[in-house]
Each structure stands twice: as C-alpha cells, then as structure tokens.
Short mmCIF file of C-alpha atoms and ligand atoms in Angstrom, two decimals:
data_model
loop_
_atom_site.label_atom_id
_atom_site.label_comp_id
_atom_site.label_asym_id
_atom_site.label_seq_id
_atom_site.Cartn_x
_atom_site.Cartn_y
_atom_site.Cartn_z
CA UNK A 1 -16.03 -24.87 -36.18
CA UNK A 2 -14.54 -22.67 -33.12
CA UNK A 3 -13.64 -19.03 -33.81
CA UNK A 4 -9.98 -18.20 -33.72
CA UNK A 5 -10.03 -15.10 -32.08
CA UNK A 6 -6.84 -12.72 -31.79
CA UNK A 7 -7.05 -9.87 -28.92
CA UNK A 8 -4.46 -7.17 -29.16
CA UNK A 9 -3.31 -5.35 -25.81
CA UNK A 10 -4.91 -8.26 -24.19
CA UNK A 11 -3.05 -6.72 -20.66
CA UNK A 12 -4.64 -3.71 -21.27
CA UNK A 13 -7.87 -1.84 -19.90
CA UNK A 14 -9.98 -3.23 -22.43
CA UNK A 15 -8.36 -5.95 -23.82
CA UNK A 16 -8.02 -7.69 -20.15
CA UNK A 17 -11.76 -7.89 -19.87
CA UNK A 18 -12.51 -8.80 -23.73
CA UNK A 19 -9.56 -11.68 -23.28
CA UNK A 20 -11.56 -13.01 -19.65
CA UNK A 21 -15.17 -13.03 -22.02
CA UNK A 22 -13.77 -15.26 -24.12
CA UNK A 23 -11.45 -17.26 -22.33
CA UNK A 24 -14.46 -19.47 -21.59
CA UNK A 25 -15.84 -19.79 -24.00
CA UNK A 26 -15.79 -23.07 -25.92
CA UNK A 27 -17.19 -22.09 -29.39
CA UNK A 28 -13.80 -19.77 -29.35
CA UNK A 29 -10.23 -20.38 -29.70
CA UNK A 30 -8.29 -17.53 -28.18
CA UNK A 31 -4.90 -16.02 -28.68
CA UNK A 32 -3.32 -13.49 -26.42
CA UNK A 33 -1.74 -10.40 -28.75
CA UNK A 34 0.74 -9.50 -25.79
CA UNK A 35 4.52 -8.31 -25.85
CA UNK A 36 5.17 -10.78 -23.33
CA UNK A 37 3.82 -14.49 -24.88
CA UNK A 38 4.93 -17.23 -26.41
CA UNK A 39 4.26 -15.77 -29.79
CA UNK A 40 5.30 -12.07 -28.70
CA UNK A 41 2.92 -9.32 -30.51
CA UNK A 42 4.61 -5.63 -31.19
CA UNK A 43 3.65 -2.63 -33.17
CA UNK A 44 7.15 -1.50 -32.96
CA UNK A 45 8.69 -4.73 -34.23
CA UNK A 46 6.67 -5.25 -37.45
CA UNK A 47 8.77 -8.70 -38.13
CA UNK A 48 5.98 -10.35 -35.17
CA UNK A 49 3.10 -9.33 -36.56
CA UNK A 50 3.00 -12.30 -39.29
CA UNK A 51 3.34 -15.58 -36.44
CA UNK A 52 0.38 -13.49 -34.29
CA UNK A 53 -1.20 -13.78 -37.51
CA UNK A 54 -0.80 -17.48 -38.29
CA UNK A 55 -4.89 -19.41 -38.08
CA UNK A 56 -6.48 -16.52 -37.12
CA UNK A 57 -10.04 -15.90 -38.50
CA UNK A 58 -11.10 -12.67 -36.46
CA UNK A 59 -8.72 -9.87 -34.34
CA UNK A 60 -9.67 -7.73 -31.86
CA UNK A 61 -7.28 -3.97 -32.52
CA UNK A 62 -6.17 -1.58 -29.78
CA UNK A 63 -3.47 0.21 -31.35
CA UNK A 64 -0.93 1.41 -28.61
CA UNK A 65 -0.54 4.07 -27.55
CA UNK A 66 -2.90 6.19 -29.72
CA UNK A 67 -4.69 5.73 -32.59
CA UNK A 68 -3.50 10.22 -32.96
CA UNK A 69 0.13 9.29 -33.07
CA UNK A 70 1.95 10.12 -37.00
CA UNK A 71 3.18 6.59 -37.23
CA UNK A 72 -0.46 4.77 -36.10
CA UNK A 73 -1.49 5.41 -40.02
CA UNK A 74 0.99 3.47 -41.43
CA UNK A 75 1.28 0.73 -38.37
CA UNK A 76 -2.89 -0.07 -39.51
CA UNK A 77 -2.47 0.34 -43.01
CA UNK A 78 0.12 -2.44 -42.67
CA UNK A 79 -1.28 -4.73 -40.10
CA UNK A 80 -4.49 -4.26 -41.74
CA UNK A 81 -3.64 -5.83 -45.25
CA UNK A 82 -1.33 -8.65 -43.90
CA UNK A 83 -4.03 -9.91 -41.59
CA UNK A 84 -6.77 -10.11 -44.87
CA UNK A 85 -3.40 -11.39 -46.86
CA UNK A 86 -3.01 -14.61 -43.82
CA UNK A 87 -6.73 -15.17 -43.90
CA UNK A 88 -8.58 -13.12 -41.58
CA UNK A 89 -12.17 -12.79 -41.60
CA UNK A 90 -13.15 -9.77 -39.31
CA UNK A 91 -11.64 -7.05 -37.59
CA UNK A 92 -13.15 -5.40 -34.81
CA UNK A 93 -10.90 -1.65 -34.66
CA UNK A 94 -11.31 0.17 -31.07
CA UNK A 95 -10.68 4.20 -32.09
CA UNK A 96 -11.17 7.07 -30.11
CA UNK A 97 -14.15 9.03 -30.07
CA UNK A 98 -13.59 12.76 -32.11
CA UNK A 99 -10.08 12.54 -33.19
CA UNK A 100 -9.67 12.84 -37.05
CA UNK A 101 -6.40 10.93 -36.76
CA UNK A 102 -8.37 8.01 -35.65
CA UNK A 103 -10.90 7.91 -38.42
CA UNK A 104 -8.23 7.91 -40.89
CA UNK A 105 -7.10 4.46 -39.57
CA UNK A 106 -10.84 3.29 -39.46
CA UNK A 107 -11.01 3.97 -43.43
CA UNK A 108 -7.95 1.92 -43.57
CA UNK A 109 -9.61 -1.11 -41.87
CA UNK A 110 -12.64 -0.33 -43.48
CA UNK A 111 -11.10 -1.02 -46.87
CA UNK A 112 -8.49 -3.93 -46.11
CA UNK A 113 -10.91 -5.52 -43.97
CA UNK A 114 -13.14 -8.16 -45.30
CA UNK A 115 -15.13 -8.17 -42.50
CA UNK A 116 -15.37 -5.02 -39.95
CA UNK A 117 -17.07 -3.40 -36.78
CA UNK A 118 -15.38 -0.05 -35.64
CA UNK A 119 -15.85 0.85 -31.68
CA UNK A 120 -15.04 4.11 -30.73
CA UNK A 121 -15.33 5.44 -27.90
CA UNK A 122 -14.84 8.17 -24.98
CA UNK A 123 -12.19 8.38 -22.53
CA UNK A 124 -12.25 5.53 -20.33
CA UNK A 125 -13.29 5.57 -16.83
CA UNK A 126 -10.43 3.36 -16.11
CA UNK A 127 -8.39 6.21 -16.35
CA UNK A 128 -8.83 7.09 -13.20
CA UNK A 129 -8.05 3.35 -11.21
CA UNK A 130 -5.56 1.54 -14.31
CA UNK A 131 -3.67 4.80 -15.90
CA UNK A 132 -2.02 7.94 -15.81
CA UNK A 133 -4.81 9.45 -13.04
CA UNK A 134 -4.54 6.83 -10.73
CA UNK A 135 -1.15 8.46 -9.02
CA UNK A 136 -2.93 12.14 -8.02
CA UNK A 137 -5.44 10.62 -6.76
CA UNK A 138 -3.22 8.39 -4.30
CA UNK A 139 -1.58 11.62 -3.93
CA UNK A 140 -4.51 13.48 -3.32
CA UNK A 141 -4.43 16.56 -5.50
CA UNK A 142 -5.64 16.09 -9.33
CA UNK A 143 -4.29 19.18 -11.24
CA UNK A 144 -6.02 19.48 -14.33
CA UNK A 145 -6.62 21.52 -17.79
CA UNK A 146 -9.89 21.92 -19.19
CA UNK A 147 -11.49 21.97 -16.00
CA UNK A 148 -14.62 23.03 -17.62
CA UNK A 149 -14.76 20.14 -20.33
CA UNK A 150 -17.94 18.07 -20.27
CA UNK A 151 -17.22 14.66 -21.38
CA UNK A 152 -19.47 11.11 -21.07
CA UNK A 153 -16.66 9.02 -19.00
CA UNK A 154 -17.36 5.42 -20.82
CA UNK A 155 -16.67 1.59 -18.85
CA UNK A 156 -13.87 -0.60 -19.74
CA UNK A 157 -16.85 -3.41 -19.14
CA UNK A 158 -19.43 -1.60 -21.45
CA UNK A 159 -16.78 -1.81 -23.88
CA UNK A 160 -15.40 -4.80 -23.44
CA UNK A 161 -19.25 -6.01 -23.62
CA UNK A 162 -19.89 -4.42 -26.62
CA UNK A 163 -16.29 -5.24 -28.27
CA UNK A 164 -16.70 -8.98 -27.74
CA UNK A 165 -20.13 -8.71 -29.27
CA UNK A 166 -19.46 -7.67 -32.27
CA UNK A 167 -16.45 -10.26 -32.33
CA UNK A 168 -18.94 -13.13 -31.89
CA UNK A 169 -21.70 -11.85 -33.92
CA UNK A 170 -22.22 -11.07 -37.69
CA UNK A 171 -25.07 -8.96 -37.35
CA UNK A 172 -22.66 -6.58 -36.10
CA UNK A 173 -20.56 -6.55 -39.80
CA UNK A 174 -20.37 -3.09 -40.90
CA UNK A 175 -21.25 -0.65 -37.92
CA UNK A 176 -19.27 1.87 -36.25
CA UNK A 177 -20.91 2.67 -32.96
CA UNK A 178 -20.12 5.28 -30.55
CA UNK A 179 -19.57 4.66 -26.83
CA UNK A 180 -20.56 6.97 -24.19
CA UNK A 181 -21.43 6.86 -20.79
CA UNK A 182 -25.18 7.99 -19.95
CA UNK A 183 -24.00 11.35 -18.07
CA UNK A 184 -21.91 14.03 -18.90
CA UNK A 185 -18.97 15.37 -16.12
CA UNK A 186 -16.11 17.30 -15.58
CA UNK A 187 -13.02 16.04 -14.32
CA UNK A 188 -14.18 18.08 -10.96
CA UNK A 189 -17.21 16.03 -10.86
CA UNK A 190 -15.69 12.52 -11.47
CA UNK A 191 -12.59 13.27 -9.05
CA UNK A 192 -15.28 14.38 -6.45
CA UNK A 193 -17.32 11.00 -7.18
CA UNK A 194 -13.85 8.91 -6.51
CA UNK A 195 -13.27 11.12 -3.12
CA UNK A 196 -17.08 10.39 -1.39
CA UNK A 197 -16.87 6.71 -2.83
CA UNK A 198 -13.15 6.04 -1.30
CA UNK A 199 -13.90 8.53 1.77
CA UNK A 200 -10.85 10.97 0.96
CA UNK A 201 -9.98 13.92 0.64
CA UNK A 202 -8.86 14.73 -3.00
CA UNK A 203 -8.67 18.17 -4.37
CA UNK A 204 -8.69 19.34 -7.66
CA UNK A 205 -6.82 22.07 -9.18
CA UNK A 206 -7.42 23.84 -12.28
CA UNK A 207 -4.73 24.74 -14.59
CA UNK A 208 -4.31 26.08 -18.29
CA UNK A 209 -2.67 23.46 -20.97
CA UNK A 210 0.74 25.17 -20.75
CA UNK A 211 1.00 25.21 -16.85
CA UNK A 212 -0.02 21.43 -17.37
CA UNK A 213 2.51 20.79 -19.99
CA UNK A 214 4.94 22.42 -18.03
CA UNK A 215 3.98 20.61 -14.67
CA UNK A 216 4.50 16.89 -17.13
CA UNK A 217 8.09 17.83 -18.17
CA UNK A 218 8.94 19.16 -14.36
CA UNK A 219 8.10 15.65 -13.78
CA UNK A 220 10.33 14.55 -16.66
CA UNK A 221 7.46 12.91 -18.76
CA UNK A 222 8.23 11.80 -22.14
CA UNK A 223 8.56 13.73 -24.73
CA UNK A 224 6.51 11.67 -26.50
CA UNK A 225 3.47 11.47 -24.40
CA UNK A 226 3.55 14.57 -23.26
CA UNK A 227 2.63 15.50 -27.10
CA UNK A 228 -0.24 12.96 -26.56
CA UNK A 229 -1.52 14.84 -23.51
CA UNK A 230 -1.67 17.83 -25.15
CA UNK A 231 -3.10 16.46 -28.21
CA UNK A 232 -5.97 15.29 -26.14
CA UNK A 233 -6.63 17.98 -23.69
CA UNK A 234 -6.19 20.68 -26.71
CA UNK A 235 -8.51 19.00 -29.61
CA UNK A 236 -10.64 16.05 -28.26
CA UNK A 237 -11.30 17.78 -25.07
CA UNK A 238 -12.49 21.05 -26.70
CA UNK A 239 -16.56 20.62 -26.48
CA UNK A 240 -16.69 18.33 -29.82
CA UNK A 241 -17.40 15.27 -27.18
CA UNK A 242 -19.73 16.40 -24.89
CA UNK A 243 -22.94 14.49 -26.04
CA UNK A 244 -24.19 11.20 -24.49
CA UNK A 245 -24.94 8.68 -27.50
CA UNK A 246 -27.05 5.26 -26.75
CA UNK A 247 -25.41 2.63 -28.88
CA UNK A 248 -24.39 0.96 -25.50
CA UNK A 249 -27.82 0.25 -24.64
CA UNK A 250 -28.57 -0.18 -28.98
CA UNK A 251 -25.97 -3.48 -28.92
CA UNK A 252 -26.46 -4.79 -25.48
CA UNK A 253 -29.82 -4.21 -24.40
CA UNK A 254 -29.24 -2.54 -21.31
CA UNK A 255 -28.12 0.34 -20.30
CA UNK A 256 -24.58 2.25 -19.78
CA UNK A 257 -22.54 1.99 -16.42
CA UNK A 258 -22.76 5.15 -14.60
CA UNK A 259 -19.66 6.84 -13.37
CA UNK A 260 -20.89 6.82 -9.41
CA UNK A 261 -21.57 2.83 -10.05
CA UNK A 262 -17.74 2.87 -11.23
CA UNK A 263 -16.68 4.76 -7.84
CA UNK A 264 -18.18 2.50 -6.42
CA UNK A 265 -17.36 -0.82 -7.08
CA UNK A 266 -13.38 0.41 -7.58
CA UNK A 267 -13.22 2.25 -4.26
CA UNK A 268 -14.16 -1.25 -2.74
CA UNK A 269 -11.43 -2.95 -4.14
CA UNK A 270 -9.19 -0.37 -2.41
CA UNK A 271 -7.51 0.48 -5.16
CA UNK A 272 -7.59 4.30 -4.56
CA UNK A 273 -6.34 3.73 -0.68
CA UNK A 274 -2.71 5.34 -0.72
CA UNK A 275 -2.08 2.61 1.98
CA UNK A 276 -2.68 -0.41 0.10
N1 NAP B 301 -8.14 5.43 -22.69
C1 NAP B 301 -8.88 5.78 -22.52
O1 NAP B 301 -9.52 6.83 -22.78
C2 NAP B 301 -9.60 5.33 -24.39
C3 NAP B 301 -10.48 6.52 -25.15
C4 NAP B 301 -10.91 6.01 -26.30
C5 NAP B 301 -10.38 4.90 -27.13
N2 NAP B 301 -8.55 4.65 -25.99
C6 NAP B 301 -7.64 3.83 -27.45
O2 NAP B 301 -7.87 2.64 -26.74
C7 NAP B 301 -6.33 2.44 -27.22
C8 NAP B 301 -5.77 1.43 -25.81
O3 NAP B 301 -5.29 2.62 -25.25
P1 NAP B 301 -5.35 2.26 -23.56
O4 NAP B 301 -4.92 3.37 -22.95
O5 NAP B 301 -6.77 2.36 -23.15
O6 NAP B 301 -4.07 1.13 -23.06
P2 NAP B 301 -4.48 0.04 -22.71
O7 NAP B 301 -5.57 -0.80 -23.93
O8 NAP B 301 -4.52 0.02 -21.46
O9 NAP B 301 -3.01 -0.85 -23.10
C9 NAP B 301 -2.15 -0.83 -22.43
C10 NAP B 301 -1.35 -2.53 -23.35
O10 NAP B 301 -0.21 -2.46 -24.13
C11 NAP B 301 0.38 -2.39 -24.40
N3 NAP B 301 1.28 -2.14 -25.51
C12 NAP B 301 1.94 -1.06 -25.12
N4 NAP B 301 3.52 -1.01 -25.88
C13 NAP B 301 2.83 -1.91 -26.94
C14 NAP B 301 3.20 -2.20 -27.89
N5 NAP B 301 4.34 -1.72 -28.70
N6 NAP B 301 2.58 -3.05 -28.84
C15 NAP B 301 1.86 -4.15 -28.24
N7 NAP B 301 1.36 -3.77 -27.24
C16 NAP B 301 1.57 -2.93 -26.38
C17 NAP B 301 0.74 -3.01 -23.32
O11 NAP B 301 1.01 -4.75 -23.21
P3 NAP B 301 2.30 -5.59 -23.50
O12 NAP B 301 2.53 -4.66 -21.85
O13 NAP B 301 1.57 -6.49 -22.52
O14 NAP B 301 2.53 -6.05 -24.45
C18 NAP B 301 -0.13 -2.87 -22.77
O15 NAP B 301 -1.26 -3.63 -21.75
C19 NAP B 301 -5.68 2.96 -27.72
O16 NAP B 301 -5.40 3.33 -29.38
C20 NAP B 301 -6.40 4.45 -27.56
O17 NAP B 301 -6.40 5.38 -28.93
C21 NAP B 301 -8.31 4.75 -25.26
#
C-alpha cells in the first residue's frame, strides 16, 4: 500500500526539497501543504487543517514563522491532536537546535503522535540564498550582530535527505536528530566564502544587537519579524550551538555538505549576481 504523505511548507526551503524527493517515488502518494494549493493549508486558519489531513498517514511539519513564537505551542498541540484523530500514524517535526520553546513543541509531538521523528537543525546555508540574507548580499554590504558567533550552518539538501529517510523508514521512529554542517563558521566567514565563490566584493559590518534592531526598524520590517530576529540572535547565537554533530552522517552514511561546496554550487546558479 502506498504511503500517503503530507508535506507542510511545501514551497519552503526544506519542504520544497522533501517534496521533490518524494514526487517520483511510486510507493508514495504526496500532498503538498501550502496556502496556495487546491486544498489550502494555513497555520493561521485552523479551519483548513481537517481537510488537508484527510486520508493522510504521515506528515512532515515545518512551522511558520518559527516554533519559538508565542502561538506555536498551541498550534502544534491542536494540529497534532487533530492529525492523530484523523488517522495519521507518523509525524516528522522540523525543529530548531538550541531553542527551548521549540523543545516544548517537540514534547507535544512526542505526546500526541503515534510515531515520531524530531529533526533539529542549526541555521540553514540557504538563508544566504533563499531568505533574509540574500538582499544584503546582492547589495554588497552585510551588517549583522553576533559577528563572533560560531555556527555550524547546515545545508537544506542534507536536511531534506534526513527528513525523507525519516518519512519513509520506520527505523527512525522515536529518534531525535541534531543536524549540523561539518564546520563552524562566523557570519563573516560565510560572507567571505560567498564573495570568493561569486567573485564579488561583499563587505561585512559588525553591529551590536541594538544597532541591528534599530536598522530593521528603519527599514520598516514588521514588529513580529524583528521580535523573532532579536530572539534568534540574542538567545540561539549565544554559543550554545557552537559545536558540530555527526547525525547527518549517521543517518545518510555520508558526510554533511560543507559551506564552501554550497557556496560554489549556489554561485553557479547566478542568484548572487545583482545583474540577474
Ligand atoms: N531557516 C533556518 O535557518 C532554520 C533553522 C532551524 C529551524 N528552522 C525552522 O524551519 C521552519 C521553516 O522556516 P524557514 O525560515 O526555513 O521557512 P521556509 O520553510 O522557507 O518557509 C516558507 C514557507 O512557509 C509557508 N508559510 C508561510 N506562512 C504560512 C502560513 N501562515 N501557513 C502555512 N504555511 C505558511 C510558505 O508557503 P506558502 O506561501 O506556499 O503557503 C512558504 O513557502 C521554521 O519552523 C523554523 O523554525 C529554520
């Protein structure tokens, strides 16, 4: 019998990659979870949840905007209860490494799901090419706080490979994986690697967290986004995640992708070329 898998955040950084890995699998019937699908899914509209869960046995949860936001715990509680009631047999949760609010949501999944796998990830490489760091890179000046913080940036392709394995294989049931890249880098190191790979001049400016928040306010970034960014820089980048793990290798039997490989591959797509 085919596995009927729902991928939430199916247009996002990991969801899109997980969906791509499952779409040609003849053993899988795939449903995409997005606000723009025929059966829409929206975290802010609980009335959409029941329909998207109909006839599904396995779910990949990526929460928006982040499991650390105040309404996440209640949404995860309600969604996972509903999923199990609707017949879902397994939930794979994407979680944030070192976020205590995310760990509350992990416990909720463990309590409510028949079977579960927790996949915790450190900061994604793809934040530099598919998310909030892309614009400053195109502009040529990246100004950030926590310049000294060492982060083991993880590649979304590796995360998607681990999540896909967890969705398809019961040997991952009841496991919590901590995913990191193979190397610790500062934001400045990461920006230098991108500058080298793309042949561009990109300068890095070190700011205090207060200066950074002020800059975001001046750019009229919405308050809830500023709250989240402040939380991530203040709490998660305080050194608690400055270590690498071997969980990607344990699950996949190969090494995690290094940031320099990501930078070279991504530079070839032209995404860091301001003329494109
Ligand atoms: N980025 C990181 O470095 C990182 C690290 C560790 C953990 N995480 C976790 O990964 C998760 C995803 O974060 P991300 O930043 O990488 O985002 P992302 O997966 O790239 O998410 C973007 C997608 O979220 C969907 N979305 C937005 N608002 C939604 C809503 N109200 N209801 C349903 N779907 C909605 C959008 O899909 P549609 O427009 O198609 O609806 C969009 O394509 C978060 O829980 C975060 O905590 C991220």
